[in-house]
Coordinates of N, CA and C in Angstrom, one line a residue:
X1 N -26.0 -49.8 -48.3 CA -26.3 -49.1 -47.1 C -27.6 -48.3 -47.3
X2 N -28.8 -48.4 -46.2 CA -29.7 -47.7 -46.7 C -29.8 -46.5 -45.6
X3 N -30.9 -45.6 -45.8 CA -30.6 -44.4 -45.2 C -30.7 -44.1 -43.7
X4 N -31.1 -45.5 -43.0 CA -31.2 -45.2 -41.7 C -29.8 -45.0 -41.1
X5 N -28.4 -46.0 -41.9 CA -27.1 -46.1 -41.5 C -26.5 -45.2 -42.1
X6 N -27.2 -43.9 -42.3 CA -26.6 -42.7 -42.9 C -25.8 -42.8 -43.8
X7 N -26.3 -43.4 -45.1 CA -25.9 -43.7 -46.6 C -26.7 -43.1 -47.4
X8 N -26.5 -44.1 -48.2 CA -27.6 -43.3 -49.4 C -26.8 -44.1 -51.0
X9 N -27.1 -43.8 -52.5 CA -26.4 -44.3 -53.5 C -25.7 -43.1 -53.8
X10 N -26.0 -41.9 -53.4 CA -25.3 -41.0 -54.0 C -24.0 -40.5 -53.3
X11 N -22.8 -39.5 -53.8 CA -21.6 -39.0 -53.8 C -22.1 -37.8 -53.3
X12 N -21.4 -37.1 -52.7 CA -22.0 -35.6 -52.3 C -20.6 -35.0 -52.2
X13 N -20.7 -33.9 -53.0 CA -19.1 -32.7 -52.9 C -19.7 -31.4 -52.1
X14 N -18.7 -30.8 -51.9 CA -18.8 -29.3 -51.6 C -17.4 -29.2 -50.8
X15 N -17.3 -27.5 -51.4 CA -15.9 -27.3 -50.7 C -15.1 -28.3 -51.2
X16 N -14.7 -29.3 -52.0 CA -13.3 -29.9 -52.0 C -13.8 -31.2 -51.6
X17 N -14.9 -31.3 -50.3 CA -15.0 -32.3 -50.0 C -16.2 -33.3 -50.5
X18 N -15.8 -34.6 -50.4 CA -16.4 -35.9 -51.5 C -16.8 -36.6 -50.0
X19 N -18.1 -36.8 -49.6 CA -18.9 -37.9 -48.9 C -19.5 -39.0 -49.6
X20 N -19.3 -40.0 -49.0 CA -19.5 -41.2 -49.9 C -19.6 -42.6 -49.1
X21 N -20.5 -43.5 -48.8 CA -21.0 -44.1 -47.9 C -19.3 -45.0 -48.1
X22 N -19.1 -45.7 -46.5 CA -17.5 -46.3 -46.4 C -17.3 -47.6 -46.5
X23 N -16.0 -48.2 -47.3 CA -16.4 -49.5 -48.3 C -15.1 -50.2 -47.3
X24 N -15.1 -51.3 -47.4 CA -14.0 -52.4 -47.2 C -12.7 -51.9 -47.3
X25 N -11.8 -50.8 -48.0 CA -10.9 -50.5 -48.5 C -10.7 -49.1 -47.7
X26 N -11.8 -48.7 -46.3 CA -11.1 -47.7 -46.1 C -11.2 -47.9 -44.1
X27 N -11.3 -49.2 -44.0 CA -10.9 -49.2 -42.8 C -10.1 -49.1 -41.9
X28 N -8.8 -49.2 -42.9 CA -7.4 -48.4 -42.2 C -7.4 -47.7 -42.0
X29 N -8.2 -46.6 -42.5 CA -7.8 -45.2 -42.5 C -8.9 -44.7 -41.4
X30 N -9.9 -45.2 -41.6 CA -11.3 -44.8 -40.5 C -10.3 -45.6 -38.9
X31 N -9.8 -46.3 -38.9 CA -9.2 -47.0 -37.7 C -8.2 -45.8 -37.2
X32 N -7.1 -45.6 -38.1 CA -6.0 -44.6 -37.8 C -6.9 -43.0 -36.9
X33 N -8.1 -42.7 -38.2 CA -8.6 -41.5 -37.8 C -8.8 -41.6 -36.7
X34 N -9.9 -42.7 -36.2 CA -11.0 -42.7 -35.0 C -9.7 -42.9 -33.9
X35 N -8.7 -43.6 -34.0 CA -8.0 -43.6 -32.7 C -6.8 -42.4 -32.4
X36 N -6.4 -41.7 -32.9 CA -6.2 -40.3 -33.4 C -6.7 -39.2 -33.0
X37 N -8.3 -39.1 -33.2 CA -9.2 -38.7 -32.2 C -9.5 -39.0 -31.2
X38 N -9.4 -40.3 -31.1 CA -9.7 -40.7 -30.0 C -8.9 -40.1 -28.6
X39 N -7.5 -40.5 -28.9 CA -6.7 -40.2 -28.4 C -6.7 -38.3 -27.6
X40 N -6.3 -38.0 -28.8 CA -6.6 -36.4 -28.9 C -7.5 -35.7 -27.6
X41 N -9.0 -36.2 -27.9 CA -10.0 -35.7 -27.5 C -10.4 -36.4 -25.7
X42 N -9.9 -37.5 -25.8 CA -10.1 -38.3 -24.1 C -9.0 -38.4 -23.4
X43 N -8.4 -38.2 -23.9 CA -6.9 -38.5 -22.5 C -7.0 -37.1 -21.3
X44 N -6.6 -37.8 -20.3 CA -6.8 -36.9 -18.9 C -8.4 -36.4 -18.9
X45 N -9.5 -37.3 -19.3 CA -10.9 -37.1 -19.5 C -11.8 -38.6 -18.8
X46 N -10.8 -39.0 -19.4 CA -11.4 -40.7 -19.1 C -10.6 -41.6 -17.8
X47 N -11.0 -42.5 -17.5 CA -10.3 -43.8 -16.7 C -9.0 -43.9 -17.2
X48 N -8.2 -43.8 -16.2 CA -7.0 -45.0 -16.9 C -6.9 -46.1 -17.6
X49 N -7.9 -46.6 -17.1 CA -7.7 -48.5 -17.2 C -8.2 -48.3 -18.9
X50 N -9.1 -47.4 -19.0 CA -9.6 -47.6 -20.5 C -8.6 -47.8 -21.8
X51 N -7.8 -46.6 -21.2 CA -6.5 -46.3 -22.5 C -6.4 -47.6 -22.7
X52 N -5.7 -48.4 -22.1 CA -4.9 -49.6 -22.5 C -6.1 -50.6 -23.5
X53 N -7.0 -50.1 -23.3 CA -8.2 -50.8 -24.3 C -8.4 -50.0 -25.8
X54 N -7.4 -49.1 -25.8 CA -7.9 -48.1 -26.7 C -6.8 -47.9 -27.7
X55 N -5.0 -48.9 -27.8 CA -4.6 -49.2 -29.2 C -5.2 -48.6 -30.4
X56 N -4.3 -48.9 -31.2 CA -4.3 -48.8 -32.8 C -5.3 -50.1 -33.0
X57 N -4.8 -51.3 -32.4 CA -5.5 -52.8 -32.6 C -7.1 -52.5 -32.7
X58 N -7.4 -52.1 -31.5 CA -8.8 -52.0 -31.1 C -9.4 -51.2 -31.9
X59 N -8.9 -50.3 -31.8 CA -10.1 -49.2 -32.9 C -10.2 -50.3 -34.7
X60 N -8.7 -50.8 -34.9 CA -8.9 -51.7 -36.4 C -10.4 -52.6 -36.3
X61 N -10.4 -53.3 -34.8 CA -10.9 -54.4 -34.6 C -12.6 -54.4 -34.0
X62 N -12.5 -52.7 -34.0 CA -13.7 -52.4 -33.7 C -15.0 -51.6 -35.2
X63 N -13.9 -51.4 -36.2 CA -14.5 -50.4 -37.6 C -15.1 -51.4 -38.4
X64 N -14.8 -52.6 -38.7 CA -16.0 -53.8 -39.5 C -17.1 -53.7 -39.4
X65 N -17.1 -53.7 -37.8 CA -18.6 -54.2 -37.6 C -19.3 -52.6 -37.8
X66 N -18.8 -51.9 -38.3 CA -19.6 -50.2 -37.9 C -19.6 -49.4 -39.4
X67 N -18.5 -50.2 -40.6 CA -18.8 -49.7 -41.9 C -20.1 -49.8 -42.9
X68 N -20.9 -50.5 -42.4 CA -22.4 -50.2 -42.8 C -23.3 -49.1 -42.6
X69 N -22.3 -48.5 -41.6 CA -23.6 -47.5 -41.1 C -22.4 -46.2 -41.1
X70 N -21.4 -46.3 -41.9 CA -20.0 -45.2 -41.6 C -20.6 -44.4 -43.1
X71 N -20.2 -42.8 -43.0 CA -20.0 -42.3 -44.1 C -18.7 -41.6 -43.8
X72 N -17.5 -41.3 -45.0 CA -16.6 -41.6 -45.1 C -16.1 -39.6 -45.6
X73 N -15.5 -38.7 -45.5 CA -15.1 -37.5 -45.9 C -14.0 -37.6 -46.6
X74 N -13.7 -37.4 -47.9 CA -12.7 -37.4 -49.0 C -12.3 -36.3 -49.8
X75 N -11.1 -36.1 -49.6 CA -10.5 -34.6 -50.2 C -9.4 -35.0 -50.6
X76 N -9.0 -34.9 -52.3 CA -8.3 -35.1 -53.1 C -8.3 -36.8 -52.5
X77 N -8.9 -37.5 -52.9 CA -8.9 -38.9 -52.5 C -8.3 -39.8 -51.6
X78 N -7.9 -39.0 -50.3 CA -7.9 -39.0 -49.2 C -8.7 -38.9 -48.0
X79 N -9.0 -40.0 -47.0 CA -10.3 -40.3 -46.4 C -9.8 -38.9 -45.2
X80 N -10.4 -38.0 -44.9 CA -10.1 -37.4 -43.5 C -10.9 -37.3 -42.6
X81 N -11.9 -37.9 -42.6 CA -12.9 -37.8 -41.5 C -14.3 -39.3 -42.1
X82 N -14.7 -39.0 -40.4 CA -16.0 -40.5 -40.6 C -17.0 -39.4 -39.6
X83 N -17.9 -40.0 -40.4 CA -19.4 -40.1 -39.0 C -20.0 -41.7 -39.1
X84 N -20.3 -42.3 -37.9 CA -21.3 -43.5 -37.7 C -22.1 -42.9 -37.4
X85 N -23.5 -43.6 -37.5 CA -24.9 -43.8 -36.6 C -24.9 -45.0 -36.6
X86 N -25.8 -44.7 -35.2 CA -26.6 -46.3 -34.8 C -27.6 -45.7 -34.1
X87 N -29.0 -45.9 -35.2 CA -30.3 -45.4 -34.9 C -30.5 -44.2 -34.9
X88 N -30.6 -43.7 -33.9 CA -30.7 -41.9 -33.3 C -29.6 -41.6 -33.1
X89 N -28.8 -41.9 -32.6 CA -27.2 -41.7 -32.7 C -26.2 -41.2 -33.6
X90 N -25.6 -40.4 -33.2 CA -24.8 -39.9 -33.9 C -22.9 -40.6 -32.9
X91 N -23.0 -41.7 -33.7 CA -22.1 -42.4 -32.7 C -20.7 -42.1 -32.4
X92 N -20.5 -41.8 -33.7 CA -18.7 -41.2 -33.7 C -19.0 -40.1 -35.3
X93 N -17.7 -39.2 -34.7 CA -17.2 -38.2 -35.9 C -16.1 -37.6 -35.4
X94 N -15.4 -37.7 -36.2 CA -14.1 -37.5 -36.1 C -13.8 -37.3 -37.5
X95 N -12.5 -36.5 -37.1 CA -11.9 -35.8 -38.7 C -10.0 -35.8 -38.5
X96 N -9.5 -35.6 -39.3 CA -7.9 -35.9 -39.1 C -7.5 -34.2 -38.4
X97 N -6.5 -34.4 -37.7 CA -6.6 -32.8 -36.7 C -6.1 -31.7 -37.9
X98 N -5.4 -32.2 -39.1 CA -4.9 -31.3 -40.3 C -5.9 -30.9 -40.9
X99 N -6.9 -31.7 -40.8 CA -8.8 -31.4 -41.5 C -9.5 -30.3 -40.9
X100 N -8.8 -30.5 -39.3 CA -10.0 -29.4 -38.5 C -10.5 -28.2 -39.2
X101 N -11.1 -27.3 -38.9 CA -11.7 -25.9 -39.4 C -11.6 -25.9 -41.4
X102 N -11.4 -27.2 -41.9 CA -11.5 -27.3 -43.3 C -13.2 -27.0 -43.5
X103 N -14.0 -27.5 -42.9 CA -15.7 -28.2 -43.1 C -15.7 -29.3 -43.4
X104 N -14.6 -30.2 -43.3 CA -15.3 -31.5 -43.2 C -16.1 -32.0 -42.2
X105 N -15.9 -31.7 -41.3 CA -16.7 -31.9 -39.8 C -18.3 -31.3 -40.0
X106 N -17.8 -30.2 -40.5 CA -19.4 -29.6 -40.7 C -20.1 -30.2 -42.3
X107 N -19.8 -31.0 -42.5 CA -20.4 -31.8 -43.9 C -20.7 -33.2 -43.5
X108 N -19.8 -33.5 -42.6 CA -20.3 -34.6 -41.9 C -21.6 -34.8 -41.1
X109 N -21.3 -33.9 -40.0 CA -22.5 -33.6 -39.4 C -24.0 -33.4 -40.0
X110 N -23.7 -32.5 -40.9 CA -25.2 -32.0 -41.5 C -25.3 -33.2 -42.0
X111 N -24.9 -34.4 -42.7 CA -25.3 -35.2 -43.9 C -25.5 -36.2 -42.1
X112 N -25.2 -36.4 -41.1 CA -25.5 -37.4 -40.0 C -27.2 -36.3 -39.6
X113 N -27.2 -35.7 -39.3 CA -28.3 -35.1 -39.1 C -29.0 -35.1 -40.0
X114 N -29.1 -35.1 -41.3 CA -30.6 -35.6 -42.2 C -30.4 -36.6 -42.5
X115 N -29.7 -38.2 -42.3 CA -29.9 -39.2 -42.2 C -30.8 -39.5 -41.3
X116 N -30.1 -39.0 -39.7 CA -30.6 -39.9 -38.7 C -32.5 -38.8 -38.6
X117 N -32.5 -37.7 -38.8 CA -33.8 -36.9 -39.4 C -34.7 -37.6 -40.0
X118 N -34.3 -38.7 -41.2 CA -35.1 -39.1 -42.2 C -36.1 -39.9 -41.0
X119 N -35.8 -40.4 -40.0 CA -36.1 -41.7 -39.3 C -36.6 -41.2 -37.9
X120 N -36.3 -40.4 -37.6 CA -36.3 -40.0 -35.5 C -36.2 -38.5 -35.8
X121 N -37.0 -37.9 -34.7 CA -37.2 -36.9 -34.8 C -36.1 -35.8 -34.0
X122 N -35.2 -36.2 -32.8 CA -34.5 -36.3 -32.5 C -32.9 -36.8 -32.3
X123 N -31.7 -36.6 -32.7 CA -30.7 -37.3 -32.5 C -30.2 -36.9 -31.4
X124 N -28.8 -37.9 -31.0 CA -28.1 -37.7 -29.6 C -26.8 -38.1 -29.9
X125 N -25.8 -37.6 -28.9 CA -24.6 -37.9 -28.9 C -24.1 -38.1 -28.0
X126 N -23.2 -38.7 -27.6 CA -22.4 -38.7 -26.2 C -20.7 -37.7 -26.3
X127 N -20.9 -37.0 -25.5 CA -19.2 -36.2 -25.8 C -18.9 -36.0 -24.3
X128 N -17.1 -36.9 -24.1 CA -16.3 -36.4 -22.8 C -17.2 -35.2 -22.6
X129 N -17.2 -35.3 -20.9 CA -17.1 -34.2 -20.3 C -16.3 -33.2 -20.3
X130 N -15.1 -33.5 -20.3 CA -13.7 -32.7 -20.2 C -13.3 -32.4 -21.6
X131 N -14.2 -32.6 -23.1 CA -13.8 -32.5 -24.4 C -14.5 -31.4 -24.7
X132 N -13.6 -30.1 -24.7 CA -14.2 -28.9 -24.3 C -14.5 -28.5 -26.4
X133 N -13.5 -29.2 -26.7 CA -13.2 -28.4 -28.2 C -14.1 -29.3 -28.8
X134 N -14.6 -30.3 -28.6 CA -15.7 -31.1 -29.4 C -17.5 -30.3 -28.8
X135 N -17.5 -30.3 -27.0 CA -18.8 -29.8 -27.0 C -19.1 -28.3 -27.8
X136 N -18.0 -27.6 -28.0 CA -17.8 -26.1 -28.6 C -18.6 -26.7 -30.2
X137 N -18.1 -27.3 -30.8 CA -18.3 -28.0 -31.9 C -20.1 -28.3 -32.0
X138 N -20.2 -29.3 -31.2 CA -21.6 -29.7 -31.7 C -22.3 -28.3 -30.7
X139 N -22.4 -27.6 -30.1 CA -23.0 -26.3 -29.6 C -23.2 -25.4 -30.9
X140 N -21.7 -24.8 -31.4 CA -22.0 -24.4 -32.6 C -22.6 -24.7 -33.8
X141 N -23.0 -26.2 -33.9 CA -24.1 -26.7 -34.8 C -25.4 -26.9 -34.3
X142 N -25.5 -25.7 -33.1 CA -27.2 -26.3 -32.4 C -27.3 -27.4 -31.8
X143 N -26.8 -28.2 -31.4 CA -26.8 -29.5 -30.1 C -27.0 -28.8 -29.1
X144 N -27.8 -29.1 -28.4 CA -28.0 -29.0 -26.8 C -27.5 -30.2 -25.8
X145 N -26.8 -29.3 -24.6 CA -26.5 -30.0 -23.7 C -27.8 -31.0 -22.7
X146 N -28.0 -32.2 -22.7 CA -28.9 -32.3 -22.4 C -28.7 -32.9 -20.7
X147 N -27.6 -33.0 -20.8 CA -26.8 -33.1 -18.9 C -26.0 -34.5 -18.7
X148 N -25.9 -34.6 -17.8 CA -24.9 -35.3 -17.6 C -25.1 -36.8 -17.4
X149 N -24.2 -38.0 -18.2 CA -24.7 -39.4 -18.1 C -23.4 -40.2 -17.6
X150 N -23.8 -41.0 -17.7 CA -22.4 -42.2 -17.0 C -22.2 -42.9 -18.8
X151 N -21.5 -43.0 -19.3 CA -21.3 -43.7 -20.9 C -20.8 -45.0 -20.4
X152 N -21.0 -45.8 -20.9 CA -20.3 -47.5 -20.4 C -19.7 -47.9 -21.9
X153 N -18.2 -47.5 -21.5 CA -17.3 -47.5 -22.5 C -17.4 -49.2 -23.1
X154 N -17.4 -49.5 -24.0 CA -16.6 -51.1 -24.7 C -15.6 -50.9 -24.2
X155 N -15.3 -52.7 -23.6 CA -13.7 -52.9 -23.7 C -13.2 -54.5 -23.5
X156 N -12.7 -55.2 -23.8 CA -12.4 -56.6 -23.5 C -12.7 -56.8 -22.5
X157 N -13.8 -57.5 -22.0 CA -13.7 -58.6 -20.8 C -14.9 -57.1 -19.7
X158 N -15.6 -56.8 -20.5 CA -16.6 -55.6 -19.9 C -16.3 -54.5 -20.1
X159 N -16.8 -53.2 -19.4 CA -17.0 -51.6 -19.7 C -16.6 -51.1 -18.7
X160 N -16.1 -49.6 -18.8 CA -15.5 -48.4 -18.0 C -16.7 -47.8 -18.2
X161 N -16.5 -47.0 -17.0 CA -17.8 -45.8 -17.0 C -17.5 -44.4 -16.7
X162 N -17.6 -44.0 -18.0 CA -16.8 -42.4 -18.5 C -18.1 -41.8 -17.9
X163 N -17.4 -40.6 -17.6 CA -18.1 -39.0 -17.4 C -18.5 -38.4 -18.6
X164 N -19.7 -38.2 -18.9 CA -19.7 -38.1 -20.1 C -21.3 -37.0 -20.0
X165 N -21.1 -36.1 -21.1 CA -22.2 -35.4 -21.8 C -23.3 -35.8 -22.4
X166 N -24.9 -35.4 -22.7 CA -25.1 -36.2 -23.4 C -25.7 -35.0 -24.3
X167 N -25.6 -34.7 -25.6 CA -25.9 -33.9 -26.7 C -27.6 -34.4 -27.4
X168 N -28.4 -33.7 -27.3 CA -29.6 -33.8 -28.3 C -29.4 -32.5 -29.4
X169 N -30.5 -32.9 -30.8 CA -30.7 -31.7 -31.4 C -32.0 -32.6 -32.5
X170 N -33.0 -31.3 -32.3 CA -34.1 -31.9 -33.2 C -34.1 -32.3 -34.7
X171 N -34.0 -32.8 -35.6 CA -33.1 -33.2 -36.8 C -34.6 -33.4 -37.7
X172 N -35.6 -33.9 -37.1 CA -36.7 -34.6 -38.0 C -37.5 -33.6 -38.5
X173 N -38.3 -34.3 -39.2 CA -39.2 -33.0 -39.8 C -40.6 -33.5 -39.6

């Protein structure tokens, strides 16, 4: 993994917690987490029609293609949280809801923000509109609301089009 897919060779601790770019062996767990949050954070936010695209299956069948560019949060050798990028993006983070207010989230993020920093001067995020406890989140880490977008959800057979935020924050140096 090189550092534009927010990797690196090295292990990083603090607080308890172990960051460590994400291998073949932890996609159950990054699947479980991400649809977990998923769930949590978009329901009564999103489409109907999307849920039913949004299984345990789908999230399994969606993490392959995105562990190259996943870094993985580990506490007592237990995965509880991911961040992706893709490019300038800060594509997904998510943490297990027992993790919340630990700092894993906030270890994630900083280590997604001087990844995607090394490369773009700028990163972005997309967060529900109605995901009041995630925009709180990236606000309190300095994100700016940069207004309001249409997101064109993935889903078998085409896309939904979520109400959606769009997050910037200057990251580059």
């Amino acid at each position: 993994m090189d550092q534009r897919s927010g990797g690196g060779d090295g292990e990083h601790a603090a607080h308890g917690c172990l960051l460590r770019p994400a291998g073949v062996a932890d996609i159950d767990d990054i699947a479980r987490i991400w649809h977990d949050g998923w769930r949590d954070g978009h329901l009564g936010h999103v489409p109907d029609g999307l849920i039913a695209h949004r299984a345990p299956e789908a999230f399994a069948a969606r993490v392959p293609e995105r562990v190259a560019a996943t870094t993985v949060a580990v506490v007592d050798g237990v995965v509880v949280g991911f961040a992706t990028l893709a490019d300038d993006e800060l594509e997904q983070l998510y943490v297990t809801a027992a993790s919340r207010g630990s700092g894993a989230a906030d270890r994630l993020i900083d280590h997604a923000e001087a990844a995607i920093g090394a490369w773009h001067l700028v990163a972005w995020l997309a967060v529900v509109a109605g995901n009041a406890r995630a925009r709180r989140f990236y606000e309190r880490h300095g994100w700016s609301d940069a207004g309001e977008f249409d997101y064109e959800a993935e889903a078998v057979g085409g896309t939904f089009v979520v109400p959606s935020r769009r997050y910037e924050k200057e990251v580059g140096r």
